[in-house]
Amino acid sequence: MSENFYQKRVRGRRWIELGQEQQRAYVMRLLDALEVTDRDKRLKVARAILYLAQGVFDECDMDADVIHWSRHNVFLLYDMGIFTALLELLSMEIDNNQACSSAVRKPAISLADSTELRVLLSIMYLMVETIRLQTEDDRPEWRAAREAFKTELGSPLYNGEPFALLLFTMVTKFCSMNAPHFPMKKVLLLLWKTILFTMGGFEELQEMKVRGRERLSLPPLPEDSIKVVRSMRAASPPASAMELIEQQQQAKRGRRSRRPLVKQDSLDTYNERDPFKNDDARDEEEDGEEADSGIEGEVDPLDRDVIIQPPPPPPPLRPPTERASLPKGLPWAPKVREKDIEHFLETSRNKFIGFTLGNDTETLVGLPRPIHESVKTLKQVRRRETTLIILLLSFLPLLSIPPSLSLHQDRIALLKLLLAAAPTSKAKTDSINILADVLPEEMPITVLQSMKLGIDVNRHKEIIVKAISALLLLLLKHLKLNHIYQFEIVSQHLVFANCIPLILKFFNQNIMSYISAKNSICVLDFPHCVVHEMPELTAESLEAGDSNQFCWRNLFSCINLLRILNKLTKWKHSRTMMLVVFKSAPILKRALKVKQAMMQLYVLKLLKIQTKYLGRQWRKSNMKTMSAIYQKVRHRLNDDWAYGNDIDARPWDFQAEECALRESIEKFNSRRYDKNQNGEFAPVDNCLQSVLGQRVELPEDFHYSYEMWLEREVFSQPIQWEGLLQQAQ
């Protein structure tokens, strides 16, 4: 054990009693011991470092003490250069061809095949995550260390490439079956947290937009999307006809009925409700829609928990001033595209003057005054969006985005892992084994051991889905903010790798059961398991699980996957038609059963973009869903999403649209980054000093006729200074 090794090295003294210099001296001895050639001794030293990073739990009596000492020790380890030493050991393990070939030949891989890697990745994860998180009581030297570590991780300091790229290499190597013993769960978690630390999360992205607008003296954004979504309340989706029949049958059999089925709560009364009422069991007792049963006819797991639990105490009264300050109306400000303005003017010109002017959005001659005001309003909204795009292109660096093979392999590798971890996936002989770092060497022999292993396997898969979904979404958002073509090339790779049907397959399950899954054992959570006495585990306690109604890990994953699907299909006609072809509407509608506002918002967005293609009968029979879309999703001026009369409701050619997008990206790359550039598209150097400082190759006879050339081309030619000034203006 790592704590036993520590006790031997410090001769029985407690770590929390050592002074700062004594602690630093001990860490220095550990750092020297990491360089030994004996693999077993090196592993013992690494375990001792892991024990320090975990907060010397053997000397702590409370969970808070473990967290305190873990934070203290992590900053100490970073200051002493432990992370750099661990990175060298990690590179050695990645390049260990003997271990890779041995793992490939083994029929079954277990935890024992990745012991060294798991110890190293655990220490590095603890260091990245602990240093990333800020607290109010951080010391000044800790704040400086955080910024230095952030810069270090994002710089190409590790063999000429950033640390995240090394982790991507591990993912690709694992999915290509060249290193099946790599512990993918730990690699993916570390990769996600590294990108989150170096590039920033969603709040940092929002701050970048705000700072950029202030720098260019632009008006502030109409709303903060993060705050708007957080302030939304979940709506109760309408019950299907089959569910209503089942509920009536249950009522006839004398079962408890939560609410009568005569009247359903209208989603249009969203703004008339008390906004301070929590969306908990009280709301579920008051909402008329909550007579829904599960997807397959059973009682919803969430409803079952609500029935069992007693109602919570009433909320404290709040001053009426806060209630009056809440905004009324729709939550989002409307937006408009240039294409919408062109279509509006084209229709107006055909109606009033009998001809069109193509893409001209400036000429308003012959149109009535109300049309002038409408165009002015549309342009004001459009100008706000255009200035934001110009802003992003002006203050963010432009990076080269060639459709490289490695980029494509990384995305495919992540999707392979996502497919293997999806609950709806069936085991295949040719699929990758993501359970290498969870299966023990000896399989369980008792019922209790089998139940515990089953929970571990399910939890393992859930964590992998969480890490991949968060990683993909974070990359897409940062790439779109940095340059639109970076976002487009990565999105196209995901689409070509069947990301859209993969996500739909993920949601084609009993989503309520997945959201309320209880694949965790609270008494085994760290640091509780090492500080408190372990109770006896029984089959009944494992089956009961924890007391949480939701599994927030799974809810987080579902929201991320919905947001990825939104980003892939937004403004892409052919990809939207893929949602229709794959019959995503009933799958997405079932996801509305989850009463969580953010998840419902992104489901409704996906339904909105395809309503015009689903037919009038679908819209007629799903008016509650249409009302929810109107209530919660941002509107586009002149958007005819609810009636199917949009000009985009046309036959689609998936291959032609994707090829046109790829051609635009390749032209951009060639124009900006190709060394053999066409002179027509070569950038113009407008700097006088730069132009005069360039060396120009001149013919040999030019030196002999130089004075004659000056006389003929310069001195004897009259210069029209007035014309030059006018052109400059």
XYZ file of C-alpha atoms in Angstrom:
729
model
C 0.000 0.000 0.000
C 1.124 3.551 -0.722
C 0.552 4.730 2.877
C 2.781 1.918 4.195
C 5.556 2.908 1.815
C 5.207 6.498 2.990
C 5.469 5.480 6.652
C 8.686 3.598 5.957
C 10.259 6.590 4.220
C 9.419 9.153 6.929
C 10.168 6.758 9.809
C 6.734 6.868 11.432
C 6.244 10.639 11.492
C 2.892 12.084 10.462
C 2.826 14.135 7.269
C 0.516 16.775 8.731
C 3.048 17.384 11.518
C 5.999 17.979 9.186
C 7.141 21.497 8.390
C 7.167 22.977 4.917
C 10.868 22.331 4.364
C 10.609 18.754 5.603
C 7.725 18.087 3.243
C 9.647 19.555 0.322
C 12.689 17.452 1.200
C 10.583 14.273 1.230
C 8.996 15.130 -2.150
C 12.489 15.731 -3.541
C 13.542 12.253 -2.415
C 10.486 10.803 -4.127
C 11.359 12.705 -7.288
C 14.859 11.210 -7.270
C 13.467 7.731 -6.646
C 11.241 7.989 -9.737
C 14.355 7.721 -11.902
C 15.303 4.212 -10.768
C 15.324 1.501 -13.420
C 13.567 -1.106 -11.294
C 9.930 -1.083 -12.404
C 8.516 -2.349 -9.096
C 10.396 0.238 -7.034
C 9.281 2.975 -9.408
C 5.682 1.855 -9.000
C 5.971 1.999 -5.198
C 7.265 5.567 -5.408
C 4.435 6.522 -7.753
C 1.933 5.048 -5.294
C 3.458 7.135 -2.497
C 3.008 10.271 -4.632
C -0.598 9.231 -5.297
C -1.128 8.868 -1.546
C 0.050 12.446 -1.056
C -2.153 13.725 -3.890
C -5.137 11.947 -2.337
C -4.680 13.892 0.900
C -2.807 11.467 3.245
C -6.231 10.069 4.203
C -4.757 7.669 6.758
C -3.959 10.681 8.990
C -7.334 12.429 8.599
C -10.516 12.038 10.613
C -12.948 13.996 8.409
C -13.675 14.308 4.704
C -12.853 18.027 4.798
C -9.372 17.278 6.164
C -8.654 14.937 3.255
C -9.710 17.599 0.735
C -7.620 20.253 2.496
C -4.435 18.203 2.522
C -5.009 16.973 -1.003
C -5.103 20.560 -2.244
C -2.058 21.514 -0.210
C -0.043 18.522 -1.415
C -1.002 18.911 -5.078
C 0.333 22.457 -5.251
C 3.456 21.278 -3.451
C 3.938 18.446 -5.944
C 3.562 20.805 -8.892
C 5.998 23.279 -7.392
C 8.574 20.508 -7.005
C 8.273 19.440 -10.662
C 6.446 16.155 -10.135
C 4.140 16.643 -13.126
C 7.021 16.886 -15.586
C 8.562 13.712 -14.177
C 5.226 11.907 -14.411
C 4.865 13.023 -18.006
C 8.184 11.417 -18.912
C 7.082 8.159 -17.273
C 3.756 8.333 -19.116
C 5.558 8.763 -22.431
C 7.678 5.717 -21.617
C 4.580 3.638 -20.901
C 2.918 4.783 -24.118
C 5.984 3.821 -26.145
C 6.404 0.495 -24.340
C 6.014 -1.793 -27.353
C 6.595 -4.909 -25.278
C 3.598 -4.176 -23.050
C 1.452 -3.325 -26.080
C 2.313 -6.513 -27.955
C 1.770 -8.595 -24.818
C -1.665 -7.037 -24.307
C -2.620 -7.676 -27.929
C -1.821 -11.371 -27.607
C -3.700 -11.868 -24.330
C -7.217 -13.303 -24.699
C -8.572 -11.297 -21.749
C -7.231 -8.013 -20.379
C -7.773 -7.017 -16.757
C -6.819 -4.345 -14.255
C -3.405 -5.892 -13.726
C -2.307 -5.006 -17.259
C -2.578 -1.249 -16.687
C -1.446 -0.774 -13.087
C 1.398 1.653 -13.812
C -0.657 3.677 -16.280
C -3.598 3.964 -13.903
C -1.391 5.219 -11.060
C 0.272 7.835 -13.278
C -2.999 9.026 -14.822
C -4.663 9.215 -11.409
C -1.953 11.513 -10.056
C -2.040 13.709 -13.153
C -5.831 13.931 -13.068
C -5.797 14.968 -9.412
C -3.198 17.634 -10.160
C -5.030 19.051 -13.196
C -8.448 19.092 -11.568
C -7.271 20.402 -8.183
C -5.180 23.225 -9.635
C -7.920 24.098 -12.156
C -10.561 24.745 -9.507
C -10.343 28.122 -7.792
C -11.293 28.793 -4.177
C -11.626 32.002 -2.229
C -8.855 31.107 0.217
C -6.218 30.375 -2.439
C -2.783 31.735 -1.618
C -1.150 34.209 -4.022
C 1.516 31.658 -4.948
C -1.223 29.148 -5.768
C -2.905 31.606 -8.128
C 0.430 32.182 -9.863
C 1.006 28.428 -10.074
C -2.436 27.973 -11.647
C -1.687 30.426 -14.449
C 1.754 28.915 -15.015
C 0.337 25.381 -15.153
C -2.403 26.489 -17.551
C 0.161 28.016 -19.881
C 2.374 24.955 -19.595
C -0.410 22.536 -20.514
C -1.461 24.599 -23.528
C 2.051 25.099 -24.895
C 3.917 22.665 -27.174
C 6.425 21.868 -24.461
C 6.064 18.085 -24.485
C 8.004 16.758 -27.467
C 6.849 19.709 -29.533
C 3.124 19.135 -28.932
C 0.604 20.088 -26.221
C -0.253 17.631 -23.492
C -3.802 17.150 -24.824
C -2.430 15.945 -28.154
C -0.458 13.229 -26.350
C -3.676 12.034 -24.726
C -5.449 12.081 -28.095
C -2.668 9.840 -29.353
C -3.441 7.367 -26.578
C -7.128 7.353 -27.580
C -6.300 6.710 -31.241
C -3.793 3.988 -30.377
C -6.320 2.239 -28.152
C -9.118 2.317 -30.737
C -6.801 0.966 -33.434
C -6.288 -2.145 -31.225
C -2.563 -1.419 -30.877
C -2.754 -0.802 -27.120
C -5.873 -2.517 -25.720
C -4.597 -2.237 -22.149
C -4.799 1.561 -21.990
C -7.235 2.658 -19.224
C -9.575 4.718 -21.421
C -11.797 6.035 -18.651
C -8.895 7.775 -16.949
C -7.416 8.959 -20.249
C -10.699 10.515 -21.373
C -11.328 12.186 -18.021
C -7.824 13.658 -17.998
C -8.175 14.790 -21.623
C -11.507 16.495 -20.924
C -10.231 18.303 -17.817
C -7.038 19.354 -19.610
C -8.957 20.992 -22.459
C -11.405 22.496 -19.993
C -8.479 23.990 -18.048
C -6.427 25.271 -20.972
C -9.223 26.528 -23.246
C -11.889 27.417 -20.718
C -15.473 26.354 -20.139
C -18.787 27.804 -21.273
C -18.626 30.752 -18.889
C -15.167 31.670 -20.167
C -16.506 31.521 -23.728
C -19.277 33.933 -22.794
C -16.794 36.270 -21.140
C -14.643 36.301 -24.271
C -17.611 37.503 -26.306
C -18.477 40.197 -23.777
C -14.908 41.505 -23.519
C -14.553 41.625 -27.280
C -17.735 43.647 -27.711
C -16.634 46.119 -25.059
C -13.266 46.504 -26.781
C -14.950 47.474 -30.041
C -17.554 49.699 -28.309
C -20.398 47.466 -29.444
C -23.716 47.211 -27.585
C -23.907 44.370 -25.077
C -25.437 41.023 -25.962
C -29.241 40.972 -25.639
C -29.065 38.186 -23.050
C -26.698 35.799 -21.332
C -27.662 32.403 -22.712
C -26.302 30.589 -19.660
C -28.430 32.648 -17.270
C -31.514 32.372 -19.466
C -31.329 28.584 -19.559
C -30.708 28.378 -15.823
C -33.797 30.485 -15.125
C -36.076 28.275 -17.234
C -38.500 25.891 -15.608
C -39.238 22.430 -16.878
C -42.552 21.844 -18.607
C -44.709 18.764 -18.308
C -45.016 17.059 -21.686
C -48.409 15.781 -22.843
C -49.221 12.138 -22.365
C -49.630 9.947 -25.416
C -52.901 8.196 -26.265
C -51.565 4.821 -25.186
C -50.440 6.223 -21.860
C -53.839 7.828 -21.257
C -55.559 4.472 -21.838
C -53.150 2.732 -19.452
C -53.705 5.408 -16.822
C -57.471 5.024 -17.096
C -57.136 1.277 -16.674
C -54.958 1.776 -13.608
C -57.543 4.150 -12.146
C -60.304 1.562 -12.704
C -58.223 -1.028 -10.848
C -58.130 1.267 -7.842
C -54.555 2.425 -8.134
C -53.658 5.861 -6.929
C -54.097 8.489 -9.605
C -51.927 11.529 -9.215
C -54.248 13.890 -11.123
C -57.468 13.553 -13.110
C -57.010 13.209 -16.852
C -59.778 15.614 -17.816
C -57.675 18.723 -17.846
C -53.995 18.960 -18.822
C -51.722 21.787 -17.848
C -51.189 24.147 -20.773
C -47.593 24.994 -21.567
C -48.780 28.451 -22.616
C -49.290 29.406 -18.955
C -45.550 29.273 -18.309
C -45.214 32.984 -17.535
C -48.360 33.066 -15.410
C -47.003 30.618 -12.842
C -45.190 31.563 -9.698
C -41.551 31.832 -10.862
C -40.269 31.225 -7.357
C -41.933 27.858 -7.024
C -39.314 25.123 -7.035
C -39.605 22.449 -9.699
C -39.800 19.625 -7.211
C -42.400 17.278 -5.798
C -44.854 20.143 -5.081
C -44.876 21.167 -8.734
C -45.303 17.570 -9.810
C -48.360 17.267 -7.579
C -49.803 20.472 -9.068
C -49.009 19.877 -12.757
C -51.882 18.264 -14.636
C -49.519 16.663 -17.113
C -47.913 14.477 -14.475
C -50.202 11.525 -14.966
C -47.687 10.224 -17.524
C -46.545 6.660 -17.273
C -43.237 5.271 -18.475
C -42.243 4.546 -22.009
C -43.030 0.871 -21.767
C -46.113 1.149 -19.572
C -44.545 1.021 -16.135
C -44.702 3.849 -13.617
C -41.935 6.364 -14.174
C -39.029 5.871 -11.763
C -38.990 9.582 -10.988
C -42.707 9.579 -10.215
C -42.268 6.530 -8.000
C -39.694 8.391 -5.920
C -41.914 11.455 -5.693
C -44.861 9.385 -4.444
C -42.814 7.737 -1.733
C -41.144 10.847 -0.409
C -43.086 13.218 1.865
C -43.749 16.693 0.492
C -41.028 19.223 1.334
C -41.781 22.244 3.514
C -43.240 25.292 1.765
C -40.736 27.781 0.364
C -39.936 30.893 2.389
C -41.772 34.032 1.436
C -39.807 36.444 -0.704
C -40.207 40.187 -1.008
C -42.545 41.314 -3.815
C -39.816 43.559 -5.225
C -37.859 40.535 -6.454
C -40.988 39.067 -7.993
C -41.698 42.259 -9.908
C -38.165 42.455 -11.294
C -38.446 39.241 -13.312
C -38.813 39.774 -17.080
C -42.076 38.845 -18.746
C -42.611 37.421 -22.200
C -40.445 35.088 -24.238
C -36.998 34.276 -22.798
C -34.984 34.908 -25.990
C -34.468 37.937 -28.204
C -35.315 37.174 -31.854
C -32.667 36.875 -34.567
C -32.614 37.191 -38.355
C -30.362 36.110 -41.221
C -29.376 37.931 -44.400
C -31.249 35.237 -46.276
C -34.433 36.149 -44.392
C -34.110 39.799 -45.449
C -33.579 38.792 -49.081
C -36.607 36.511 -49.040
C -38.773 39.197 -47.418
C -37.770 41.808 -50.013
C -38.238 39.351 -52.871
C -41.802 38.608 -51.764
C -42.584 42.315 -51.230
C -41.218 43.368 -54.636
C -43.160 40.659 -56.428
C -46.309 41.824 -54.684
C -45.995 45.600 -55.098
C -43.819 46.281 -58.161
C -43.909 43.000 -60.066
C -40.189 42.180 -60.341
C -37.181 41.346 -58.143
C -33.617 42.629 -57.833
C -31.851 39.445 -56.833
C -29.768 39.747 -53.656
C -30.127 43.523 -53.419
C -31.187 44.420 -49.869
C -30.603 48.174 -50.140
C -32.975 49.366 -52.888
C -36.465 50.024 -51.490
C -37.831 52.175 -54.314
C -41.534 51.582 -54.975
C -42.207 49.746 -51.746
C -44.703 51.037 -49.147
C -43.529 52.784 -46.010
C -44.341 49.848 -43.679
C -42.010 47.670 -45.770
C -39.229 50.245 -45.210
C -39.764 50.042 -41.446
C -39.806 46.252 -41.526
C -36.533 46.081 -43.452
C -34.992 48.589 -41.040
C -35.947 46.412 -38.071
C -34.617 43.278 -39.733
C -31.308 44.970 -40.503
C -30.935 46.196 -36.941
C -31.226 42.663 -35.639
C -28.970 41.394 -38.421
C -26.350 44.081 -37.713
C -26.040 42.908 -34.139
C -25.166 39.374 -35.294
C -22.825 40.529 -38.082
C -20.787 42.742 -35.768
C -20.335 39.811 -33.417
C -18.963 37.654 -36.247
C -16.587 40.433 -37.349
C -15.525 40.838 -33.747
C -14.645 37.171 -33.340
C -12.623 37.106 -36.551
C -10.730 40.240 -35.531
C -9.437 39.388 -32.077
C -9.095 35.597 -32.225
C -6.173 33.876 -33.965
C -6.761 32.070 -37.237
C -5.395 28.568 -37.108
C -4.683 26.250 -39.980
C -7.495 23.748 -40.376
C -6.525 21.282 -43.105
C -8.589 18.093 -43.252
C -5.793 16.073 -41.769
C -5.940 12.316 -41.271
C -5.073 12.540 -37.573
C -7.971 14.910 -36.928
C -10.359 12.502 -38.609
C -8.958 9.526 -36.668
C -9.335 11.309 -33.334
C -13.023 12.011 -33.944
C -13.705 8.482 -35.171
C -11.911 7.070 -32.113
C -14.109 9.094 -29.763
C -17.255 7.957 -31.565
C -16.113 4.326 -31.382
C -15.728 4.662 -27.627
C -19.109 6.373 -27.361
C -20.729 3.562 -29.306
C -19.089 0.913 -27.124
C -20.247 2.667 -23.938
C -23.828 3.340 -25.078
C -26.466 1.386 -23.124
C -28.191 0.328 -26.352
C -25.038 -1.197 -27.848
C -24.702 -4.959 -28.087
C -21.376 -6.675 -27.562
C -19.664 -7.696 -30.797
C -16.536 -9.695 -31.372
C -14.887 -6.937 -33.401
C -15.769 -4.085 -31.051
C -13.234 -2.450 -28.785
C -13.031 -3.517 -25.144
C -13.589 -0.510 -22.892
C -13.740 -2.641 -19.734
C -10.019 -3.386 -19.547
C -9.562 -1.064 -16.578
C -12.572 -2.275 -14.587
C -12.558 -6.087 -14.858
C -10.505 -7.895 -12.175
C -8.106 -10.734 -12.849
C -10.431 -13.234 -11.168
C -14.102 -13.041 -11.984
C -16.594 -12.860 -9.073
C -17.837 -16.087 -7.548
C -20.596 -14.845 -5.224
C -23.844 -13.013 -5.924
C -22.671 -9.963 -3.966
C -19.434 -9.734 -5.909
C -21.319 -10.090 -9.192
C -23.725 -7.299 -8.256
C -20.868 -5.019 -7.249
C -19.010 -5.718 -10.503
C -22.176 -5.067 -12.496
C -22.577 -1.660 -10.830
C -18.916 -0.881 -11.481
C -19.235 -1.782 -15.168
C -22.346 0.375 -15.653
C -20.774 3.285 -13.790
C -17.621 2.861 -15.876
C -19.611 3.175 -19.111
C -21.549 6.173 -17.828
C -18.340 8.034 -16.991
C -16.932 7.327 -20.460
C -20.088 8.709 -22.102
C -19.931 11.759 -19.864
C -16.292 12.501 -20.699
C -16.685 12.002 -24.470
C -19.867 14.061 -24.746
C -18.397 16.931 -22.725
C -15.142 16.799 -24.693
C -16.826 16.888 -28.112
C -19.162 19.717 -27.142
C -16.343 21.786 -25.672
C -14.203 21.347 -28.781
C -17.066 22.278 -31.113
C -17.881 25.447 -29.180
C -14.277 26.618 -29.022
C -13.642 25.878 -32.681
C -16.776 27.741 -33.720
C -15.736 30.736 -31.659
C -12.211 30.666 -33.048
C -13.075 30.212 -36.741
C -16.212 28.924 -38.425
C -14.321 26.702 -40.863
C -12.565 24.930 -38.002
C -15.979 24.099 -36.632
C -17.306 23.049 -40.036
C -14.494 20.617 -40.861
C -14.749 18.881 -37.473
C -18.539 18.767 -37.735
C -18.313 17.212 -41.183
C -15.931 14.553 -39.895
C -18.429 13.707 -37.153
C -21.310 13.538 -39.633
C -19.362 11.287 -42.004
C -18.544 9.042 -39.039
C -22.310 8.527 -38.417
C -22.459 10.699 -35.324
C -26.102 11.687 -35.980
C -27.545 8.128 -36.038
C -25.252 7.196 -33.139
C -26.747 9.895 -30.893
C -30.268 8.968 -31.977
C -29.494 5.345 -31.170
C -28.318 6.446 -27.738
C -31.674 8.139 -27.054
C -33.689 5.233 -28.462
C -33.962 3.653 -25.032
C -35.971 4.066 -21.877
C -34.463 7.459 -21.217
C -36.263 7.845 -17.878
C -34.607 4.687 -16.592
C -31.225 5.901 -17.815
C -31.631 9.293 -16.142
C -32.677 7.705 -12.852
C -30.119 4.872 -12.909
C -28.374 4.238 -9.599
C -25.044 2.758 -10.551
C -23.095 4.046 -7.593
C -22.317 2.886 -4.075
C -22.176 5.875 -1.743
C -20.181 4.171 0.983
C -17.411 3.422 -1.539
C -17.086 7.040 -2.730
C -13.808 8.804 -1.994
C -12.921 10.097 0.603
C -15.799 8.602 2.578
C -14.544 5.054 2.082
C -11.098 5.752 3.563
C -12.118 7.988 6.476
C -15.186 6.264 7.902
C -15.835 2.720 8.963
C -17.030 0.576 6.106
C -20.504 -0.885 6.694
C -21.269 -4.387 5.569
C -22.448 -4.462 1.981
C -25.441 -6.652 1.231
C -27.331 -7.474 -1.939
C -30.303 -5.474 -0.634
C -28.252 -2.323 -0.001
C -26.613 -2.553 -3.431
C -29.975 -2.988 -5.122
C -31.475 -0.015 -3.262
C -28.687 2.329 -4.369
C -28.534 5.944 -3.198
C -31.390 8.317 -2.376
C -30.926 10.665 -5.331
C -33.846 10.932 -7.725
C -31.608 11.714 -10.688
C -28.242 10.490 -11.829
C -26.730 13.870 -12.625
C -23.898 12.221 -14.532
C -26.322 10.697 -17.032
C -28.420 13.851 -17.257
C -25.265 15.824 -18.031
C -24.354 13.352 -20.790
C -27.811 13.509 -22.378
C -27.771 17.308 -22.494
C -24.297 17.326 -24.040
C -25.304 14.843 -26.751
C -28.418 16.880 -27.580
C -26.330 20.033 -27.883
C -23.855 18.253 -30.171
C -26.733 17.095 -32.358
C -28.049 20.657 -32.485
C -24.686 22.017 -33.573
C -24.292 19.409 -36.304
C -27.714 20.050 -37.846
C -28.241 23.794 -37.367
C -28.712 25.573 -40.740
C -27.787 22.357 -42.569
C -30.750 21.316 -44.717
C -29.389 17.910 -45.662
C -28.475 17.022 -42.074
C -31.885 18.145 -40.849
C -33.418 15.795 -43.394
C -31.283 13.029 -41.874
C -33.190 13.555 -38.619
C -36.426 13.110 -40.545
C -35.202 10.042 -42.432
C -33.993 8.386 -39.224
C -37.429 9.071 -37.651
C -36.009 11.056 -34.772
C -39.254 12.850 -33.837
C -40.748 10.045 -31.681
C -37.353 9.375 -30.105
C -36.896 13.040 -29.198
C -40.487 13.389 -28.031
C -39.930 10.586 -25.515
C -36.946 12.521 -24.182
C -39.325 15.351 -23.219
C -40.478 13.140 -20.347
C -37.387 14.190 -18.406
C -38.492 17.216 -16.420
C -35.318 19.239 -16.720
C -35.497 22.634 -18.417
C -32.172 22.597 -20.263
C -32.659 19.117 -21.654
C -36.180 19.971 -22.805
C -34.903 23.137 -24.504
C -32.444 21.291 -26.757
C -34.968 18.562 -27.540
C -37.470 21.225 -28.606
C -34.811 22.894 -30.765
C -34.254 19.642 -32.637
C -37.983 19.195 -33.088
C -38.424 22.760 -34.305
C -35.961 22.495 -37.190
C -37.780 19.470 -38.625
C -41.438 20.345 -37.973
C -41.861 21.770 -41.475
C -40.937 18.361 -42.922
C -43.083 16.189 -40.619
C -46.399 17.031 -42.247
C -49.558 18.801 -41.209
C -51.014 15.766 -39.444
C -47.996 15.494 -37.129
C -48.220 19.177 -36.240
C -51.954 18.888 -35.689
C -51.616 15.939 -33.313
C -48.676 17.463 -31.392
C -50.002 20.929 -30.592
C -48.733 20.757 -27.004
C -45.222 20.184 -28.308
C -45.645 23.010 -30.847
C -46.763 25.283 -28.030
C -43.717 24.323 -25.964
C -41.452 25.141 -28.934
C -43.042 28.571 -29.239
C -42.706 29.099 -25.498
C -39.076 28.122 -24.973
C -37.079 28.223 -28.232
C -35.636 31.398 -29.774
C -37.599 32.752 -32.725
C -36.256 33.902 -36.056
C -38.058 36.804 -37.707
C -39.994 35.570 -40.753
C -39.345 31.979 -39.669
C -42.172 29.831 -40.999
C -41.227 26.767 -38.971
C -44.753 25.954 -37.823
C -46.499 25.841 -41.223
C -44.093 24.177 -43.628
C -44.093 26.978 -46.207
C -40.386 27.722 -45.877
C -38.316 27.956 -49.038
C -35.951 25.332 -47.583
C -38.694 22.689 -47.775
C -37.211 21.319 -50.977
C -35.618 18.073 -52.188
C -32.241 17.505 -50.653
C -28.944 16.228 -51.971
C -26.745 15.281 -49.050
C -23.614 14.577 -51.075
C -23.814 17.818 -53.085
C -24.212 20.023 -50.001
C -21.398 18.350 -48.082
C -19.082 18.476 -51.117
C -19.803 22.179 -51.546
C -18.914 22.772 -47.900
C -15.704 20.768 -48.202
C -14.769 22.686 -51.356
C -15.218 26.004 -49.546
C -12.981 24.836 -46.709
C -10.266 23.598 -49.069
C -10.318 26.871 -51.002
C -9.914 28.772 -47.753
C -6.989 26.607 -46.671
C -5.326 26.905 -50.068
C -5.776 30.659 -50.124
C -4.370 31.188 -46.635
C -1.862 28.427 -46.009
C -0.721 26.968 -49.330
C 2.866 28.024 -50.054
C 2.359 27.836 -53.833
C -0.406 30.420 -53.796
C -2.155 31.700 -56.853
C -1.184 35.333 -57.396
C -4.816 36.327 -57.732
C -5.572 35.259 -54.155
C -2.206 36.161 -52.584
C -2.556 38.592 -49.659
C -1.483 42.167 -50.344
C 1.269 43.666 -48.190
C 0.207 47.237 -47.359
C 3.115 48.033 -45.024
C 5.506 50.542 -46.671
C 8.561 49.460 -44.681
C 7.880 45.799 -45.410
C 7.486 46.397 -49.133
C 10.618 48.556 -49.411
C 12.600 46.036 -47.372
C 11.892 43.131 -49.711
C 14.658 41.880 -51.966
C 13.527 41.892 -55.591
C 15.347 39.884 -58.231
C 16.200 42.232 -61.150
C 17.603 41.332 -64.587
C 21.299 41.963 -65.237
C 20.757 44.656 -67.888
C 18.594 46.681 -65.475
C 21.690 48.080 -63.744
C 22.907 49.544 -67.049
C 19.566 51.164 -67.972
C 18.479 52.152 -64.466
C 18.911 55.938 -64.928
C 17.125 55.842 -68.288
C 14.243 53.933 -66.674
C 13.934 56.523 -63.911
C 13.834 59.377 -66.427
C 11.231 57.716 -68.622
C 8.957 56.105 -66.009
C 9.241 58.473 -63.058
C 10.603 61.971 -63.720
C 8.956 62.621 -67.109
C 5.519 61.329 -66.028
C 3.159 63.937 -64.544
C 1.631 62.908 -61.232
C -2.034 63.705 -60.686
C -1.928 64.420 -56.968
C -5.592 65.490 -56.833
C -6.659 62.198 -58.359
C -4.579 60.232 -55.867
C -6.144 62.124 -52.959
C -9.639 61.511 -54.287
C -8.960 57.788 -54.686
C -7.601 57.646 -51.156
C -10.792 59.224 -49.843
